[in-house]
mmCIF file with all atom_site columns, C-alpha atoms in Angstrom:
data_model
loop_
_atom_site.group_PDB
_atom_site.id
_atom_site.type_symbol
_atom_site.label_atom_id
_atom_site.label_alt_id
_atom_site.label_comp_id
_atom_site.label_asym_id
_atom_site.label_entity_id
_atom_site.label_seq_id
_atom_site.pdbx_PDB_ins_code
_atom_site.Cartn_x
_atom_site.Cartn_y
_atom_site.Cartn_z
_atom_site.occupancy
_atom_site.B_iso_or_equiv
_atom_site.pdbx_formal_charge
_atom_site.auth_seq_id
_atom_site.auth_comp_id
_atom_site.auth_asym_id
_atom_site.auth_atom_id
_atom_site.pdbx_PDB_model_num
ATOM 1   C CA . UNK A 1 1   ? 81.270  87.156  93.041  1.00 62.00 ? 1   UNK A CA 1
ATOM 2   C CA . UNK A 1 2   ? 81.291  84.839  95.872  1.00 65.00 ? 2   UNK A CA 1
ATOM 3   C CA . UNK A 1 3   ? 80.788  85.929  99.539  1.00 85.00 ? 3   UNK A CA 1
ATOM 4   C CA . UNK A 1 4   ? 82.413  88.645  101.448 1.00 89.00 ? 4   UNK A CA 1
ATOM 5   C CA . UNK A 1 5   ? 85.707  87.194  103.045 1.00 92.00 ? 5   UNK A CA 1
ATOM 6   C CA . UNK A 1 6   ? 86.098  87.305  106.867 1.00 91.00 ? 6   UNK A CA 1
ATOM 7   C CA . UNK A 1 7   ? 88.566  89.581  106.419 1.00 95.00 ? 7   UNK A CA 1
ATOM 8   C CA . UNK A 1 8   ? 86.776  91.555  103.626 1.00 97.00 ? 8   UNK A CA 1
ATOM 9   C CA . UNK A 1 9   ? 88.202  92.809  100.052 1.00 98.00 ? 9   UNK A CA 1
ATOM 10  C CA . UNK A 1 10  ? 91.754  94.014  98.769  1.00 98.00 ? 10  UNK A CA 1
ATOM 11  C CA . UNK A 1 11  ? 91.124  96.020  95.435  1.00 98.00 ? 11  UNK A CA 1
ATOM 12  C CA . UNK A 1 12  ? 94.599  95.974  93.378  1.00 98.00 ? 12  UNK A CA 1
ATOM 13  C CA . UNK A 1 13  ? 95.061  98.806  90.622  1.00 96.00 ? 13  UNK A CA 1
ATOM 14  C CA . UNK A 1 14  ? 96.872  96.561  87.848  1.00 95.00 ? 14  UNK A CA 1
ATOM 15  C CA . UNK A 1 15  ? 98.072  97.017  84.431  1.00 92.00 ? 15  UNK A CA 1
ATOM 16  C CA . UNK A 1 16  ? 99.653  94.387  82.540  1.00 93.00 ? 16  UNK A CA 1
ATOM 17  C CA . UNK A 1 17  ? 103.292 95.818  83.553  1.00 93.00 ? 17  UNK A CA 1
ATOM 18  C CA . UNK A 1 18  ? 105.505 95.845  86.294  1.00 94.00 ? 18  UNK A CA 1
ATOM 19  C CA . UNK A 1 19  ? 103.944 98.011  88.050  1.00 93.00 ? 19  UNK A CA 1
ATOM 20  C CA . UNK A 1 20  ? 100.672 95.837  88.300  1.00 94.00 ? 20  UNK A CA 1
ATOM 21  C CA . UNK A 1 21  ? 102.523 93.183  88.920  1.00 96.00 ? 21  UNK A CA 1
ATOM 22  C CA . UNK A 1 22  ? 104.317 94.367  92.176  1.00 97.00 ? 22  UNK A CA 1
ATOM 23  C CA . UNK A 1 23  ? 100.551 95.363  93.334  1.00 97.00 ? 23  UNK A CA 1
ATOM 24  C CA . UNK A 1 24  ? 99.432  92.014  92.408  1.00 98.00 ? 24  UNK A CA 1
ATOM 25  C CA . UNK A 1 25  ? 102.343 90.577  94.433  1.00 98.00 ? 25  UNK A CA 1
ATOM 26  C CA . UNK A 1 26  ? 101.051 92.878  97.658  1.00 98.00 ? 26  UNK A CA 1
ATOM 27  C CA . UNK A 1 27  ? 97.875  92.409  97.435  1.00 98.00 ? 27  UNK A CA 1
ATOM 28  C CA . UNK A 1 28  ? 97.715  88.701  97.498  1.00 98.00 ? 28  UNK A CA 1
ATOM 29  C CA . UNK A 1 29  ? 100.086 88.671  100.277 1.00 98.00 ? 29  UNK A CA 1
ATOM 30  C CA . UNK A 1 30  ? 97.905  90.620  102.342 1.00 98.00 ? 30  UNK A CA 1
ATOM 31  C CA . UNK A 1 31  ? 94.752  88.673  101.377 1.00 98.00 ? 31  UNK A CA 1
ATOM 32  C CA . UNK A 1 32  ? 96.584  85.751  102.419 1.00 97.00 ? 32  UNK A CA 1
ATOM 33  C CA . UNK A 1 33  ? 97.943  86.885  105.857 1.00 97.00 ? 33  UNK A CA 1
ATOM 34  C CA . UNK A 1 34  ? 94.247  88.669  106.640 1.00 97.00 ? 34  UNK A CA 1
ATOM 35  C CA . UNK A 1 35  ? 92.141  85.958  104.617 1.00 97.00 ? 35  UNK A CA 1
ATOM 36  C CA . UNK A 1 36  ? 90.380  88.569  102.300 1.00 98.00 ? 36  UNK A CA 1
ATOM 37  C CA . UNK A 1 37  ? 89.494  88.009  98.587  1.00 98.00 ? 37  UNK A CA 1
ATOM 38  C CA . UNK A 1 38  ? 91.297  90.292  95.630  1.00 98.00 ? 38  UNK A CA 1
ATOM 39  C CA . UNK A 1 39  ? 89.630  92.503  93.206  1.00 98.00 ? 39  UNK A CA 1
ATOM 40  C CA . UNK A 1 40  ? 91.771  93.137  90.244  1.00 98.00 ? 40  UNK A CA 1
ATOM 41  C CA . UNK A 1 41  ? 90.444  96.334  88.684  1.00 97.00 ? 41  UNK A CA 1
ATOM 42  C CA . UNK A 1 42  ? 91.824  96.868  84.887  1.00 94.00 ? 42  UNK A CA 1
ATOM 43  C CA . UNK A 1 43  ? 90.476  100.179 83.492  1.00 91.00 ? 43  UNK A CA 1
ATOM 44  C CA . UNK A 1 44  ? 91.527  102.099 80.589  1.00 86.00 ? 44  UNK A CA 1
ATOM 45  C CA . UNK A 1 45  ? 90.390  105.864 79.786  1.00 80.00 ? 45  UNK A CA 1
ATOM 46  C CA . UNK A 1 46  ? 89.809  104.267 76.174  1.00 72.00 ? 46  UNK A CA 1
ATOM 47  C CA . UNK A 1 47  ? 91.074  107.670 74.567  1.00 67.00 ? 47  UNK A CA 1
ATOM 48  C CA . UNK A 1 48  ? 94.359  106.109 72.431  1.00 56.00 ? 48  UNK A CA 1
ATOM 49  C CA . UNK A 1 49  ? 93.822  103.087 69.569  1.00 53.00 ? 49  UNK A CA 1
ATOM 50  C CA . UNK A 1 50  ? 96.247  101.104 71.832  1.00 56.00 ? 50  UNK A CA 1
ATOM 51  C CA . UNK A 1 51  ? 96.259  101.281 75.729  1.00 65.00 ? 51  UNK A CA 1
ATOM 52  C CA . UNK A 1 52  ? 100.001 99.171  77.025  1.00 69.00 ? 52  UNK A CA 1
ATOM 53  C CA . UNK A 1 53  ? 97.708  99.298  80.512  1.00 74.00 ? 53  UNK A CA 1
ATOM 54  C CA . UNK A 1 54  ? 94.434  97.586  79.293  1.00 78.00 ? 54  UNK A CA 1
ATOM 55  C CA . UNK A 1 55  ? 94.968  94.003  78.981  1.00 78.00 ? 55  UNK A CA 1
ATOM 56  C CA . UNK A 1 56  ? 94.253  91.538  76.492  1.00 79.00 ? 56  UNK A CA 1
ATOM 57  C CA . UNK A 1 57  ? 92.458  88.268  76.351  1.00 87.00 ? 57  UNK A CA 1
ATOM 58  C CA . UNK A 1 58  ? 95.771  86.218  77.110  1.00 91.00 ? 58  UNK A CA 1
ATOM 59  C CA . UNK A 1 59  ? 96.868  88.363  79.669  1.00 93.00 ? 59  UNK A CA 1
ATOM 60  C CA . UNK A 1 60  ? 93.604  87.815  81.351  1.00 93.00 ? 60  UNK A CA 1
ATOM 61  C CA . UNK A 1 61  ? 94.125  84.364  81.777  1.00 93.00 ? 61  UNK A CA 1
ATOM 62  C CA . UNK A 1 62  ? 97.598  84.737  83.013  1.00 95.00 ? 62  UNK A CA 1
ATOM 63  C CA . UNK A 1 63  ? 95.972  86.880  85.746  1.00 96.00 ? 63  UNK A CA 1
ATOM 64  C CA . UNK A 1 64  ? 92.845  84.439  86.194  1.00 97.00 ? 64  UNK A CA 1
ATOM 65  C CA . UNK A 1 65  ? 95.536  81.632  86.508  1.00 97.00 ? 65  UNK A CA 1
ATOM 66  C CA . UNK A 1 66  ? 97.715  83.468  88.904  1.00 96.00 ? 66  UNK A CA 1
ATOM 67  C CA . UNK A 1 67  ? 94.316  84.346  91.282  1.00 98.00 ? 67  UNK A CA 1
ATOM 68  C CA . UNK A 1 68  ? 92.945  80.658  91.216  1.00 97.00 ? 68  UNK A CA 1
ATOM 69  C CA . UNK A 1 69  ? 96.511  79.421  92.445  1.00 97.00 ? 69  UNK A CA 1
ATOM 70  C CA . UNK A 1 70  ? 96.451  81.581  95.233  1.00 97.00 ? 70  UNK A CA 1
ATOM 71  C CA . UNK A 1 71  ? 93.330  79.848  96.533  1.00 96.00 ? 71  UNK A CA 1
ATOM 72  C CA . UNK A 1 72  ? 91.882  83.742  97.436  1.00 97.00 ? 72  UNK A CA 1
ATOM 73  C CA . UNK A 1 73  ? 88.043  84.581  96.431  1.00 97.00 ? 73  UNK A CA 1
ATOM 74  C CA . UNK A 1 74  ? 88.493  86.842  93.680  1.00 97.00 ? 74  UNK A CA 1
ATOM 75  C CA . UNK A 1 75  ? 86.923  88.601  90.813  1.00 97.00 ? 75  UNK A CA 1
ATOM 76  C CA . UNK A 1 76  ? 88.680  90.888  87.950  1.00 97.00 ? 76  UNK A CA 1
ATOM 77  C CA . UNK A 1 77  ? 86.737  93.526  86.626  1.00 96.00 ? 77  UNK A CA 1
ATOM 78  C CA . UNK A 1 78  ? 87.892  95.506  83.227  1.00 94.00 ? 78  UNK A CA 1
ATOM 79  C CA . UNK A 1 79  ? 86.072  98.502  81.540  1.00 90.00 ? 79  UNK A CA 1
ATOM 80  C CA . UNK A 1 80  ? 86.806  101.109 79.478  1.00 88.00 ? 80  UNK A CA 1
ATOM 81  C CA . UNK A 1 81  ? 86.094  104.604 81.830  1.00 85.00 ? 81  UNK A CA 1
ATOM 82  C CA . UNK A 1 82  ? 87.704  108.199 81.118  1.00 87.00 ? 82  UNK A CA 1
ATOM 83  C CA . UNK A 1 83  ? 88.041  108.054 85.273  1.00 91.00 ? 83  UNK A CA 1
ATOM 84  C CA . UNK A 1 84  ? 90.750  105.167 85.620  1.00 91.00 ? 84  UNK A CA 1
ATOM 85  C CA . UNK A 1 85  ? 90.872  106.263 89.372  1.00 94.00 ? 85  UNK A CA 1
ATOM 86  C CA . UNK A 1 86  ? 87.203  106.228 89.540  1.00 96.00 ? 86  UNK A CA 1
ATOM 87  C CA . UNK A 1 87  ? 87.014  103.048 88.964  1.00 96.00 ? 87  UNK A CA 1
ATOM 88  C CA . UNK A 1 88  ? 89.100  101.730 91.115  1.00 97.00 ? 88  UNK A CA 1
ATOM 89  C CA . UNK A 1 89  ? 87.591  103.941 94.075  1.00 98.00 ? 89  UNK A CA 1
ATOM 90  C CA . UNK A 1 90  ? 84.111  102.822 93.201  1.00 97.00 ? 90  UNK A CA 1
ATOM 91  C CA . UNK A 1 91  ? 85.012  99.380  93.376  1.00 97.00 ? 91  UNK A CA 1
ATOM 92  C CA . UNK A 1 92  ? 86.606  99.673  96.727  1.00 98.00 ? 92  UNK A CA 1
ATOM 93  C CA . UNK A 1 93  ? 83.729  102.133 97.908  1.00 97.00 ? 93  UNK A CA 1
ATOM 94  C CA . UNK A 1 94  ? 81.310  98.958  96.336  1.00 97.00 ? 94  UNK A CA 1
ATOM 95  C CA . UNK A 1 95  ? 83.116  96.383  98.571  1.00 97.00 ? 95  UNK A CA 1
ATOM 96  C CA . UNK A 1 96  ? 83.762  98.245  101.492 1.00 97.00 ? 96  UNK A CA 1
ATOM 97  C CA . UNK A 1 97  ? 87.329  97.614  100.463 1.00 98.00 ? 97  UNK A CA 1
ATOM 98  C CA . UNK A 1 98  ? 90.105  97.007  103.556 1.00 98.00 ? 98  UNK A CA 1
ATOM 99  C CA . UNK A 1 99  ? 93.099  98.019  101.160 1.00 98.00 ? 99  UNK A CA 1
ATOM 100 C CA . UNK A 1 100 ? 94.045  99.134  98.435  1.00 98.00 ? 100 UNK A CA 1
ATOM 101 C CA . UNK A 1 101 ? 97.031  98.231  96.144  1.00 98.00 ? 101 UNK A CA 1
ATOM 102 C CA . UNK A 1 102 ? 98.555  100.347 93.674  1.00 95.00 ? 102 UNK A CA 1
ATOM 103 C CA . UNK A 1 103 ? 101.800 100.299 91.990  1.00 92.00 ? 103 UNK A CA 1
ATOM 104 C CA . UNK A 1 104 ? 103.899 103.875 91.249  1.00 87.00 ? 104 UNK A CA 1
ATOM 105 C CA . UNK A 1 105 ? 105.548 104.923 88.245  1.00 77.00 ? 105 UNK A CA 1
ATOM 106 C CA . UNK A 1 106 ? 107.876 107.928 88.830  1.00 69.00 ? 106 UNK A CA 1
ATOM 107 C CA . UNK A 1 107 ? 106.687 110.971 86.924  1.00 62.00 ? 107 UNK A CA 1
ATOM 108 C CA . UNK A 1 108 ? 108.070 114.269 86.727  1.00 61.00 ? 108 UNK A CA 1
ATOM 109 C CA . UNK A 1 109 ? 105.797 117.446 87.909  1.00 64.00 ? 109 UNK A CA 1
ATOM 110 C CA . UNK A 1 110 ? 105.108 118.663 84.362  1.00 55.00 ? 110 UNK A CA 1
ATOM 111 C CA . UNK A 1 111 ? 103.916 115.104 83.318  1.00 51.00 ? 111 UNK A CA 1
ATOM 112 C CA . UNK A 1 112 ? 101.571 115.123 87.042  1.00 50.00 ? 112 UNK A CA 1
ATOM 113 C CA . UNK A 1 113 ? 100.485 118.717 86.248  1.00 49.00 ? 113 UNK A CA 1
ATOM 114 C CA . UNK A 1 114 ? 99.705  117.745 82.359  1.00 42.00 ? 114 UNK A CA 1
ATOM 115 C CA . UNK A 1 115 ? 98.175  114.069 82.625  1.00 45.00 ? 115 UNK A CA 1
ATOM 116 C CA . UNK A 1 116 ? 97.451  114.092 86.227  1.00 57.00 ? 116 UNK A CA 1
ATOM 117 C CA . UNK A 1 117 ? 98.470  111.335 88.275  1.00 81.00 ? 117 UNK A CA 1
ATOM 118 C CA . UNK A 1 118 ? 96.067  108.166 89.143  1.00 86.00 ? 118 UNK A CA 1
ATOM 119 C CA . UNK A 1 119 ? 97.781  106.509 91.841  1.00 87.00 ? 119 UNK A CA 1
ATOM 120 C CA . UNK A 1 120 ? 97.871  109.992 93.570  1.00 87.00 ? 120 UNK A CA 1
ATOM 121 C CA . UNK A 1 121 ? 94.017  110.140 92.737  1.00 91.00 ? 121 UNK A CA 1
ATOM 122 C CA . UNK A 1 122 ? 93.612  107.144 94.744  1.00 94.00 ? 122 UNK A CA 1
ATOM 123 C CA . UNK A 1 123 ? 95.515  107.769 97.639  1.00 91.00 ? 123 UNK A CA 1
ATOM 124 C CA . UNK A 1 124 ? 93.713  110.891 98.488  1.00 92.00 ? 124 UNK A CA 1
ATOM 125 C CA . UNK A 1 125 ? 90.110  109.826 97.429  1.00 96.00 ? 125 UNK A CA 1
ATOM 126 C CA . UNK A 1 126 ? 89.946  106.857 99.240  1.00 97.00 ? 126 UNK A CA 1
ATOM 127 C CA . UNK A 1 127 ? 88.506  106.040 102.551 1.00 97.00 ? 127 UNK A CA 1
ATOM 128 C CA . UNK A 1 128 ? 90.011  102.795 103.162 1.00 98.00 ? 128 UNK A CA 1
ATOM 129 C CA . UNK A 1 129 ? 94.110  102.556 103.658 1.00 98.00 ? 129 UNK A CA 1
ATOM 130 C CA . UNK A 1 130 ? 95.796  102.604 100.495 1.00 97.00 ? 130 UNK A CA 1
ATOM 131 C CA . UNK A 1 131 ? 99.537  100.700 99.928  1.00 96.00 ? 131 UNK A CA 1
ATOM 132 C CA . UNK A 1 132 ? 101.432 101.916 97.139  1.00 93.00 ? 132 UNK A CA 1
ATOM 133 C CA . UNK A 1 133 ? 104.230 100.116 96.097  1.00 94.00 ? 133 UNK A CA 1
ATOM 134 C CA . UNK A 1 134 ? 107.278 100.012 93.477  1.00 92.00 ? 134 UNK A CA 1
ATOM 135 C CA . UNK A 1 135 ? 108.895 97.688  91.237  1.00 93.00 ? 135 UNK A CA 1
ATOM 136 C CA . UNK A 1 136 ? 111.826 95.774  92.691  1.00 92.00 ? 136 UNK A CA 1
ATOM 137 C CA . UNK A 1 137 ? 109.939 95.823  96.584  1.00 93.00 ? 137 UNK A CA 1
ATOM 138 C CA . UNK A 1 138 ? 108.797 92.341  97.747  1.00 92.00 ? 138 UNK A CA 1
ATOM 139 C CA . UNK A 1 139 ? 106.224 91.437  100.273 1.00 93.00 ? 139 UNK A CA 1
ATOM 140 C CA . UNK A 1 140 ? 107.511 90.712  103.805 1.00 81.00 ? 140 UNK A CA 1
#
């Protein structure tokens, strides 16, 4: 990982889906206006055969291709952890993270109180500011 920007780290929640991509989307733009470097965190609990969430090796490079465009410092990091949330607050709590970015999916209260929600994890675990965003919202 290269130096700390001036303006510090943006951690972005993503998933291969629409949802990581509208984080993706927010978090650049802030790392652009604020000159701070993205960390793309890509976890998966690793308890199904097939995770939609965990990316493969050619979504990677999409991902790798889309950060080096931007002209941001970055780094992605991607493990398998049965705390998805955890991972993405240690990695903020690791970089002394500024923001960050997670996309929502709308889920009904029986599928929060069954599966438990990770965005809402995030937002009240973490000690930086967190933006959450939807699909279909664009960065000013």
């Amino acid at each position: 990982m290269s130096e700390t920007p001036a303006g510090g780290w943006v951690v972005v929640a993503w998933a291969p889906d629409v949802y990581g991509a509208v984080a993706l989307d927010w978090a650049l733009a802030d790392a652009e206006r604020r000159d701070r470097g993205v960390v793309v965190v890509n976890a998966s609990r690793g308890d199904a055969l097939v995770d939609e969430r965990f990316a493969f090796e050619e979504q990677l490079g999409e991902l790798e291709r889309r950060l080096t465009d931007s002209g941001r410092p970055h780094e992605v990091r991607q493990s398998i952890d049965p705390d998805v949330a955890g991972a993405v607050l240690d990695a903020a709590e690791q970089l002394d993270a500024r923001l960050i970015v997670v996309g929502l999916r709308r889920r009904t209260p029986v599928g929060k109180l069954l599966m438990g929600s990770v965005a809402q994890r995030i937002l009240l675990g973490a000690a930086c500011p967190v933006l959450s965003v939807k699909p279909g919202s664009v960065p000013d």
